[in-house]
Coordinates of C-alpha atoms and ligand atoms in Angstrom, one line a residue:
Chain B
M75 CA 119.8 127.6 47.3
S76 CA 119.8 124.1 48.5
T77 CA 120.1 123.7 52.3
P78 CA 119.4 126.7 54.5
P79 CA 122.5 128.0 56.3
P80 CA 123.0 126.7 59.9
P81 CA 122.0 129.0 62.7
K82 CA 124.7 131.4 63.9
L83 CA 124.4 130.1 67.4
E84 CA 122.6 127.1 68.8
W85 CA 122.1 125.5 72.2
R86 CA 121.4 121.8 71.9
G87 CA 120.1 119.9 74.9
V88 CA 122.1 122.1 77.3
R89 CA 121.9 121.1 81.0
K90 CA 123.5 122.9 83.9
S91 CA 123.1 122.3 87.7
F92 CA 124.7 124.1 90.6
E93 CA 124.8 121.5 93.3
D94 CA 121.1 120.6 93.8
A95 CA 119.7 123.4 91.7
H96 CA 118.9 122.2 88.2
V97 CA 119.0 125.5 86.3
L98 CA 119.0 124.4 82.7
R99 CA 117.3 121.1 81.9
G100 CA 117.8 120.4 78.3
L101 CA 117.7 123.8 76.6
D102 CA 117.3 124.0 72.9
L103 CA 117.5 127.4 71.2
S104 CA 119.0 128.9 68.1
V105 CA 119.4 132.3 66.5
A106 CA 120.0 132.9 62.8
A107 CA 122.8 135.1 61.5
G108 CA 122.0 138.8 61.6
R109 CA 118.9 138.3 63.8
S110 CA 118.2 139.6 67.2
L111 CA 116.8 137.2 69.7
V112 CA 115.5 138.2 73.1
I113 CA 115.2 135.7 76.0
I114 CA 112.5 136.6 78.6
G115 CA 111.7 134.8 81.8
A116 CA 111.3 135.4 85.5
S117 CA 114.4 136.1 87.5
G118 CA 116.5 133.2 88.6
Q119 CA 115.3 131.1 85.7
G120 CA 118.8 130.8 84.3
K121 CA 118.8 133.4 81.6
S122 CA 122.3 134.7 82.5
V123 CA 123.5 131.1 82.8
T124 CA 122.2 130.5 79.3
I125 CA 124.2 133.2 77.6
K126 CA 127.3 132.4 79.8
T127 CA 127.3 128.8 78.6
A128 CA 127.3 130.2 75.0
A129 CA 130.1 132.6 75.8
G130 CA 132.2 129.9 77.4
L131 CA 132.1 131.4 80.9
I132 CA 130.1 128.5 82.3
L133 CA 130.7 124.9 81.3
P134 CA 127.4 123.0 80.6
D135 CA 127.0 119.6 82.3
A136 CA 125.6 118.1 79.1
G137 CA 124.5 119.3 75.7
E138 CA 126.3 121.2 73.0
I139 CA 126.9 124.8 71.9
L140 CA 127.2 125.2 68.1
Y141 CA 128.5 128.2 66.2
D142 CA 127.8 128.2 62.5
G143 CA 126.6 124.7 62.8
E144 CA 129.8 123.4 64.4
I145 CA 130.1 122.1 67.9
V146 CA 132.3 124.4 70.0
D147 CA 134.1 122.7 72.9
T148 CA 134.0 125.5 75.5
A149 CA 136.0 123.3 78.0
D150 CA 139.1 123.8 75.8
S151 CA 140.9 127.0 76.7
R152 CA 142.2 127.5 73.1
T153 CA 138.8 127.1 71.6
R154 CA 137.4 129.4 74.2
A155 CA 140.0 132.0 73.4
A156 CA 139.3 131.9 69.7
L157 CA 135.6 132.1 70.5
S158 CA 135.9 135.2 72.7
G159 CA 137.5 137.0 69.8
R160 CA 134.2 136.8 67.9
L161 CA 131.9 137.9 70.6
G162 CA 131.0 140.9 72.7
M163 CA 129.1 140.9 76.0
L164 CA 127.3 143.5 78.0
F165 CA 127.1 142.2 81.6
Q166 CA 124.1 142.5 83.8
S167 CA 126.2 144.3 86.4
G168 CA 128.2 146.3 83.9
A169 CA 131.4 144.6 85.1
L170 CA 133.6 147.5 84.2
F171 CA 137.2 147.3 85.5
D172 CA 137.1 149.7 88.3
S173 CA 140.9 150.2 88.4
L174 CA 140.9 151.4 84.8
S175 CA 139.7 154.6 83.3
I176 CA 136.6 154.7 81.0
W177 CA 138.6 154.7 77.7
E178 CA 140.9 152.0 79.0
N179 CA 137.9 149.9 79.8
V180 CA 136.5 150.3 76.3
A181 CA 139.9 149.7 74.7
F182 CA 140.8 146.8 76.9
R183 CA 140.5 144.2 74.2
L184 CA 142.3 146.3 71.7
I185 CA 145.3 147.0 73.9
N186 CA 145.6 143.6 75.7
A187 CA 144.5 141.1 73.2
D188 CA 144.7 142.7 69.7
G189 CA 148.0 144.5 70.3
V190 CA 146.7 147.8 69.1
A191 CA 149.0 150.7 70.2
R192 CA 147.6 152.7 73.1
K193 CA 147.2 155.9 71.1
T194 CA 145.3 154.3 68.3
A195 CA 143.3 152.3 70.9
K196 CA 142.3 155.5 72.7
A197 CA 141.1 157.1 69.5
R198 CA 139.0 154.1 68.7
A199 CA 137.7 154.0 72.3
I200 CA 136.6 157.6 72.1
E201 CA 135.0 156.9 68.8
A202 CA 133.1 154.0 70.3
L203 CA 132.1 156.1 73.3
A204 CA 130.7 158.7 70.9
R205 CA 128.5 156.0 69.3
V206 CA 126.9 155.5 72.7
R207 CA 126.7 159.3 73.1
L208 CA 129.4 159.7 75.7
G209 CA 131.6 162.7 75.0
R210 CA 135.4 162.6 75.3
Q211 CA 135.2 164.5 78.6
Y212 CA 134.3 161.1 80.2
A213 CA 137.2 159.2 78.7
D214 CA 139.6 159.8 81.6
L215 CA 137.1 159.4 84.4
Y216 CA 136.8 156.1 86.4
P217 CA 133.7 153.9 86.4
S218 CA 132.7 154.8 89.9
E219 CA 132.4 158.5 88.8
L220 CA 129.6 157.6 86.4
S221 CA 125.9 157.0 86.9
G222 CA 124.4 153.6 86.3
G223 CA 123.0 154.5 82.9
M224 CA 126.4 155.9 81.8
Q225 CA 128.1 152.7 83.0
K226 CA 125.8 150.6 80.9
R227 CA 126.6 152.7 77.9
V228 CA 130.4 152.2 78.6
G229 CA 129.7 148.5 78.8
L230 CA 127.9 148.7 75.5
A231 CA 130.8 150.6 73.9
R232 CA 133.3 148.0 75.3
A233 CA 131.2 145.2 73.9
V234 CA 131.0 146.6 70.3
V235 CA 134.4 148.4 69.9
S236 CA 136.0 145.5 68.1
N237 CA 133.0 144.8 65.8
P238 CA 132.1 141.3 67.1
E239 CA 130.0 138.8 65.1
I240 CA 127.7 138.0 68.1
I241 CA 126.8 140.3 71.0
F242 CA 125.1 139.2 74.2
F243 CA 123.2 141.8 76.2
D244 CA 122.3 140.8 79.7
E245 CA 119.5 143.0 81.0
P246 CA 120.7 146.1 79.4
T247 CA 117.9 148.3 80.7
T248 CA 117.3 146.9 84.2
G249 CA 117.4 149.5 86.9
L250 CA 117.4 152.4 84.5
D251 CA 114.8 155.2 84.2
P252 CA 112.4 154.8 81.2
I253 CA 114.1 157.5 79.2
T254 CA 117.6 156.2 79.6
A255 CA 116.3 152.7 79.0
A256 CA 114.7 153.8 75.7
A257 CA 118.0 155.4 74.7
I258 CA 119.9 152.2 75.4
N259 CA 117.4 150.2 73.4
D260 CA 117.8 152.5 70.4
L261 CA 121.6 152.2 70.8
I262 CA 121.4 148.4 70.7
V263 CA 119.1 148.3 67.7
Q264 CA 121.4 150.8 66.0
Q265 CA 124.6 148.9 66.9
V266 CA 123.1 145.6 65.7
R267 CA 121.8 147.1 62.5
D268 CA 125.1 149.1 61.8
L269 CA 127.4 146.1 62.5
G270 CA 125.1 143.5 61.0
C271 CA 125.9 141.2 63.9
T272 CA 123.8 138.6 65.6
A273 CA 122.4 139.6 69.0
V274 CA 121.1 137.6 72.0
S275 CA 119.6 139.8 74.7
I276 CA 118.0 139.1 78.1
T277 CA 115.4 141.2 79.6
H278 CA 112.3 141.2 81.7
D279 CA 111.4 144.5 80.3
L280 CA 108.7 143.8 77.7
A281 CA 108.9 147.2 76.0
S282 CA 112.6 146.6 75.6
A283 CA 112.1 143.1 74.3
R284 CA 109.7 144.3 71.6
T285 CA 112.1 147.1 70.6
I286 CA 115.3 145.2 70.3
G287 CA 114.0 141.7 69.4
D288 CA 113.2 140.2 66.1
E289 CA 112.3 137.0 67.9
I290 CA 111.5 136.2 71.5
A291 CA 112.0 133.1 73.5
M292 CA 110.6 132.4 76.9
L293 CA 112.7 130.4 79.4
H294 CA 111.0 128.6 82.2
D295 CA 112.0 125.7 84.3
G296 CA 115.2 125.3 82.4
R297 CA 113.6 124.9 79.0
I298 CA 112.3 127.2 76.2
V299 CA 108.5 127.1 76.6
W300 CA 107.7 129.4 73.8
R301 CA 109.5 131.0 70.9
G302 CA 108.2 133.2 68.1
Q303 CA 108.3 136.5 66.3
A304 CA 108.3 139.5 68.5
A305 CA 105.0 140.6 66.8
D306 CA 103.3 137.4 67.9
L307 CA 104.1 137.9 71.6
D308 CA 100.5 139.0 72.4
R309 CA 98.9 136.1 70.6
S310 CA 101.2 133.3 71.6
G311 CA 98.4 131.3 73.2
D312 CA 101.0 130.1 75.7
P313 CA 99.9 130.2 79.3
Y314 CA 103.5 131.0 80.5
V315 CA 103.9 133.9 78.1
D316 CA 100.4 135.2 78.8
Q317 CA 101.1 135.2 82.5
F318 CA 104.4 136.8 82.1
I319 CA 103.3 139.6 79.7
N320 CA 100.3 140.4 81.8
G321 CA 102.2 140.3 85.0
R322 CA 99.7 138.1 86.8
S323 CA 100.7 136.3 90.0
D324 CA 98.3 133.4 89.3
G325 CA 99.1 131.0 86.6
P326 CA 101.6 128.2 85.8
I327 CA 104.6 130.3 86.9
A328 CA 104.9 130.5 90.7
A329 CA 106.2 133.8 91.9
A330 CA 109.7 133.7 93.3
F331 CA 110.3 135.7 96.5
Chain R
M53 CA 124.4 112.9 97.4
D54 CA 124.3 111.2 100.8
A55 CA 126.1 108.0 101.3
A56 CA 124.3 104.9 102.4
P57 CA 123.7 104.8 106.2
L58 CA 126.7 103.6 108.2
P59 CA 126.7 101.6 111.4
A60 CA 126.8 104.1 114.3
A61 CA 130.3 103.0 115.3
L62 CA 131.7 104.0 111.9
T63 CA 130.2 107.6 111.7
P64 CA 133.3 109.3 113.2
F65 CA 135.4 107.8 110.4
R66 CA 133.0 109.3 107.9
A67 CA 133.8 112.7 109.2
V68 CA 137.5 112.1 109.1
G69 CA 137.2 110.6 105.6
R70 CA 135.3 113.7 104.4
A71 CA 137.9 116.0 105.9
V72 CA 140.8 114.1 104.3
L73 CA 139.1 114.0 100.9
G74 CA 138.3 117.7 101.1
L75 CA 141.9 118.4 102.0
L76 CA 143.2 116.3 99.1
I77 CA 140.8 118.0 96.6
Q78 CA 141.9 121.4 97.9
V79 CA 145.6 120.5 97.6
G80 CA 145.0 119.2 94.1
S81 CA 143.3 122.3 93.0
V82 CA 146.0 124.6 94.5
V83 CA 148.7 122.5 92.7
L84 CA 146.8 122.8 89.4
F85 CA 146.4 126.5 89.9
A86 CA 150.1 127.0 90.7
A87 CA 151.0 125.0 87.5
R88 CA 148.7 127.2 85.4
G89 CA 150.2 130.3 87.1
V90 CA 153.8 129.2 86.4
L91 CA 152.9 128.4 82.8
A92 CA 151.4 131.8 82.4
M93 CA 154.6 133.4 83.7
L94 CA 156.7 131.5 81.2
K95 CA 154.5 131.8 78.1
P96 CA 153.5 135.1 76.3
P97 CA 151.5 137.3 76.4
W98 CA 153.4 139.0 79.1
F99 CA 151.9 142.1 80.6
F100 CA 154.9 144.1 81.7
G101 CA 152.9 147.1 82.7
Q102 CA 151.0 145.0 85.2
F103 CA 154.3 143.4 86.4
V104 CA 155.9 146.8 87.1
R105 CA 152.8 148.0 88.9
Q106 CA 152.9 144.9 91.1
L107 CA 156.6 145.3 91.8
Q108 CA 155.6 148.7 93.2
T109 CA 152.6 147.6 95.3
I110 CA 154.1 144.4 96.5
G111 CA 157.7 145.4 96.9
Y112 CA 158.2 149.1 97.3
F113 CA 155.2 149.8 99.5
S114 CA 156.2 146.9 101.8
L115 CA 159.6 148.4 102.5
P116 CA 158.7 150.4 105.6
V117 CA 156.8 147.5 107.2
V118 CA 159.6 145.0 106.6
G119 CA 162.3 147.5 107.6
L120 CA 160.6 148.2 111.0
T121 CA 160.0 144.6 111.7
A122 CA 163.6 143.8 111.0
V123 CA 165.2 146.5 113.1
F124 CA 163.2 145.6 116.2
T125 CA 163.7 141.9 115.7
G126 CA 167.5 142.4 115.2
A127 CA 167.7 144.5 118.4
A128 CA 165.6 142.1 120.5
L129 CA 167.5 139.1 119.2
A130 CA 170.8 140.7 120.2
L131 CA 169.6 141.3 123.7
N132 CA 168.3 137.7 124.1
I133 CA 171.4 136.1 122.7
Y134 CA 173.6 138.3 124.8
T135 CA 171.8 137.3 127.9
G136 CA 171.7 133.6 127.0
G137 CA 175.3 133.6 125.9
G138 CA 176.2 135.2 129.2
R139 CA 175.2 132.0 131.0
F140 CA 178.2 130.2 129.6
N141 CA 180.5 133.2 129.1
A142 CA 179.9 133.3 125.4
E143 CA 178.5 136.9 125.1
Q144 CA 181.1 137.7 122.5
I145 CA 179.8 135.5 119.8
M146 CA 176.5 137.4 119.9
P147 CA 177.2 139.3 116.6
Q148 CA 177.7 136.0 114.7
I149 CA 174.6 134.4 116.1
V150 CA 172.5 137.4 115.3
A151 CA 173.8 137.5 111.7
L152 CA 173.1 133.8 111.3
G153 CA 169.7 134.0 112.8
I154 CA 168.7 137.0 110.7
T155 CA 170.0 135.9 107.3
R156 CA 169.1 132.2 107.4
E157 CA 165.8 132.3 109.2
L158 CA 164.3 135.5 110.6
G159 CA 164.9 137.8 107.6
P160 CA 163.1 135.7 105.1
V161 CA 160.4 134.4 107.4
L162 CA 159.5 137.8 108.9
A163 CA 159.5 139.6 105.6
A164 CA 157.3 136.8 104.2
L165 CA 154.9 137.0 107.1
M166 CA 154.6 140.7 106.8
L167 CA 153.9 140.3 103.1
A168 CA 151.4 137.5 103.8
G169 CA 149.5 140.0 105.9
R170 CA 149.8 142.9 103.6
V171 CA 150.0 141.4 100.1
S172 CA 148.1 138.1 100.2
A173 CA 145.2 139.9 101.8
A174 CA 145.2 142.7 99.3
I175 CA 145.5 140.4 96.3
A176 CA 142.7 138.2 97.6
A177 CA 140.4 141.1 98.2
E178 CA 141.1 142.8 94.9
I179 CA 140.7 139.6 92.7
G180 CA 137.8 138.4 94.9
A181 CA 136.0 141.7 94.3
M182 CA 136.7 141.4 90.6
R183 CA 135.3 137.9 90.6
A184 CA 132.2 139.0 92.6
T185 CA 131.5 141.9 90.2
E186 CA 131.9 139.7 87.0
Q187 CA 135.1 141.6 86.0
I188 CA 136.9 138.3 85.7
D189 CA 134.2 137.0 83.3
A190 CA 134.3 140.3 81.4
M191 CA 138.1 139.9 81.0
Q192 CA 137.6 136.5 79.5
T193 CA 135.1 137.7 77.0
L194 CA 137.6 140.4 76.1
S195 CA 140.0 137.7 74.9
T196 CA 142.3 138.3 77.9
D197 CA 143.3 135.3 80.1
P198 CA 143.2 136.4 83.8
F199 CA 146.0 134.0 84.5
H200 CA 148.2 136.1 82.1
Y201 CA 146.8 139.5 83.0
L202 CA 146.3 139.2 86.8
I203 CA 147.9 136.1 88.2
A204 CA 151.3 135.8 86.4
P205 CA 152.4 139.5 87.1
R206 CA 151.6 139.0 90.8
L207 CA 153.4 135.7 91.1
A208 CA 156.4 137.0 89.3
A209 CA 156.5 140.3 91.2
A210 CA 156.3 138.6 94.6
L211 CA 159.0 136.1 93.5
V212 CA 161.4 138.8 92.5
T213 CA 160.5 141.2 95.3
L214 CA 160.6 139.1 98.4
P215 CA 164.4 138.3 98.0
L216 CA 165.1 142.0 97.6
L217 CA 163.0 142.8 100.7
T218 CA 164.8 140.1 102.6
M219 CA 168.1 141.4 101.6
T220 CA 167.0 144.8 103.0
A221 CA 165.7 143.1 106.1
D222 CA 169.0 141.3 106.6
I223 CA 170.9 144.5 106.5
I224 CA 168.5 146.4 108.7
G225 CA 168.2 143.5 111.1
V226 CA 171.9 143.2 111.6
A227 CA 172.0 147.0 112.0
G228 CA 169.4 146.7 114.8
G229 CA 171.6 144.2 116.6
W230 CA 174.6 146.4 116.0
F231 CA 172.8 149.4 117.4
V232 CA 171.8 147.6 120.7
A233 CA 175.3 146.0 121.0
T234 CA 177.1 149.3 120.6
K235 CA 174.8 151.7 122.5
A236 CA 173.6 149.4 125.3
L237 CA 176.1 146.6 125.6
A238 CA 179.5 148.3 125.0
F239 CA 180.5 146.3 122.0
N240 CA 183.1 148.0 119.8
P241 CA 181.3 149.2 116.6
T242 CA 184.1 148.3 114.1
V243 CA 184.8 144.9 115.7
Y244 CA 181.1 144.1 115.7
V245 CA 180.9 144.7 111.9
R246 CA 184.1 142.9 111.2
N247 CA 183.1 139.9 113.3
T248 CA 179.8 139.7 111.5
W249 CA 181.4 140.1 108.1
D250 CA 184.2 137.6 108.6
F251 CA 181.8 135.0 110.0
L252 CA 179.0 135.1 107.5
Q253 CA 179.3 132.7 104.5
S254 CA 177.7 133.6 101.3
W255 CA 175.5 130.5 101.6
D256 CA 174.0 131.9 104.8
V257 CA 172.6 134.8 102.8
V258 CA 171.9 133.0 99.6
S259 CA 169.9 130.2 101.3
G260 CA 167.8 132.8 103.0
L261 CA 167.2 134.5 99.7
I262 CA 166.2 131.2 98.0
K263 CA 163.7 130.7 100.9
A264 CA 162.4 134.2 100.3
A265 CA 161.7 133.5 96.6
V266 CA 159.7 130.5 97.5
F267 CA 157.8 132.4 100.2
G268 CA 157.1 135.2 97.8
F269 CA 155.6 132.7 95.4
I270 CA 153.5 131.3 98.2
V271 CA 152.3 134.7 99.3
A272 CA 151.1 135.7 95.8
L273 CA 149.7 132.3 95.0
M274 CA 147.5 132.1 98.1
G275 CA 146.1 135.6 97.4
C276 CA 145.4 134.8 93.8
Y277 CA 144.0 131.4 94.5
H278 CA 141.6 132.4 97.2
G279 CA 140.6 135.6 95.3
L280 CA 139.9 134.0 92.0
N281 CA 137.9 131.2 93.7
A282 CA 135.9 133.6 95.9
T283 CA 132.1 132.9 95.8
G284 CA 129.2 134.6 97.4
G285 CA 129.6 138.4 97.2
A286 CA 131.1 140.6 99.9
R287 CA 131.1 137.8 102.5
G288 CA 132.9 135.6 100.1
V289 CA 135.6 138.2 99.5
G290 CA 136.1 138.6 103.3
R291 CA 136.4 134.8 103.6
A292 CA 138.9 134.7 100.7
T293 CA 141.0 137.4 102.4
T294 CA 141.2 135.5 105.7
H295 CA 141.9 132.2 104.0
A296 CA 144.6 133.8 101.9
V297 CA 146.5 135.1 105.0
V298 CA 146.1 132.1 107.1
S299 CA 147.1 129.6 104.4
A300 CA 150.0 131.7 103.3
A301 CA 151.3 131.9 106.8
I302 CA 151.0 128.2 107.4
L303 CA 152.6 127.3 104.1
I304 CA 155.4 129.7 104.8
F305 CA 156.2 127.9 108.1
A306 CA 155.9 124.5 106.5
A307 CA 158.1 125.5 103.5
D308 CA 160.6 127.1 105.9
Y309 CA 161.0 123.8 107.7
L310 CA 161.4 121.8 104.6
L311 CA 163.8 124.1 103.0
T312 CA 165.9 124.5 106.1
S313 CA 166.2 120.7 106.5
L314 CA 167.1 120.5 102.9
F315 CA 169.8 123.2 103.2
T316 CA 171.3 122.0 106.4
H317 CA 171.8 118.4 105.1
R318 CA 174.0 119.7 102.3
Ligands
ADP188 N1 128.2 130.6 89.4 C1 127.1 130.1 90.0 N2 127.2 129.3 91.1 C2 126.1 128.8 91.7 N3 124.8 129.1 91.3 C3 124.7 129.9 90.3 C4 125.8 130.5 89.5 N4 125.3 131.2 88.6 C5 123.9 131.2 88.6 N5 123.6 130.4 89.7 C6 122.2 130.1 90.1 O1 121.5 129.7 88.9 C7 120.2 130.3 88.9 C8 119.9 131.1 87.7 O2 120.7 132.2 87.7 P1 120.7 133.3 86.6 O3 121.0 132.7 85.3 O4 121.5 134.4 87.0 O5 119.1 133.8 86.5 P2 118.5 134.9 85.7 O6 117.5 134.2 84.8 O7 117.8 135.9 86.6 O8 119.6 135.6 84.9 C9 120.0 131.1 90.2 O9 119.4 130.3 91.1 C10 121.5 131.3 90.6 O10 121.6 131.3 92.0
MG189 MG1 120.5 137.4 85.1

């Protein structure tokens, strides 16, 4: 063992503004292979933007995205296409295709990008749905016929069906009741452990962060203000983290209305 | 970024300049979008299932609308030309003028305008809603290029369909004229058909069909462009729909003039 392996994914000095809003102001963050990183932070701080820059959905104004220690030019469509083959993403809004049935949603990549035959793809989709505890009776329904929690699970199945190297989970439990949220957390932990993939999750649900995260990073004002092991969250000594985990309205973070 | 203060006398020019720059940027991005769309049509992966589905929604379901428009227009045109022709005793060339007007001009333009209302709007709304609900982003993370999966099938389907719809409109439009001429104006039915047939040259029809293909491309392009670039939730989708219809209609008229002047200078 000479040099340690490079991180699986790294953001290096990433900046992104939308018109006058400077959302990311030099973000540095990394996650090692096989680890689960959770990003916490108040809403509107740019957590979704952060993972979208890594997934090639938003182009950074400056800075670099590195996979396995190599800079990935997400402006290049071919590079982006190659990249998307290695990652899975659960969107904050679910983002299921409402014109396709549940199994077609889950099998979308298999059918349209990987050239898997529909029959095989359906079998694999049903298998993936079973992993998120959705029976085959749901396979032929449409997204609008499912509850929010079920839609999240379909999104999860769609993200993991082709065994990606890296998975992004954008607020997987927001808006769900505590029991469904706990079930989703378990599913995520299980998926990450089973597949051995690297995970980056966003949440402002601290219970969820502690369950699914090996490490936690706090995003504020476009930068990472604290990062450490999940177990150290309560003794971070960081005023931002303390205010966030204690849910106080007074402190360095101004409440956003 | 605000520019340095200008002398008061120059401020109107700034507004004009901004509008012109904005227009140029818009034109540039539409042209780039169109080029990407054409490239996606020519290069695999091709999504034939999507293409067939679009043929059905764009083409087949537009038949009643286009047919109704054509029959009434043909009939009204016949009456107008008959009345106008009567002013210099030329009523009898009415069938020929109707056929010419329908095939070269009204068939393609009316079919395209109906499609702009029906199809541009529907495409913009559908793709705009997909943009607003992150379905476009999701598609990209699932290794599927929206230009291949969504845009190319719509462009291709509209390109193929509108000439076919126009051909239908030509026939129904001439039939509308025939109906009025024989039922209300005492034209001989067989003579009417023979006059029309003998008079029409294949170029009259073909030039109309070429126009239709271009208009079809415009209709789908405007729907896709405004849909994919929709921002700002439900209101943004509404805006995209309006812009798609208005810009498609204007571009159809502009393209119609350009193509007509090209075709008539042959
Ligand atoms: N595509 C976009 N266009 C313009 N502004 C955006 C876009 N995406 C995000 N933003 C803005 O960036 C900021 C951060 O958004 P986001 O990353 O979604 O926050 P969160 O931390 O809650 O996930 C917000 O102010 C949002 O309005
Ligand atoms: Mg977010």
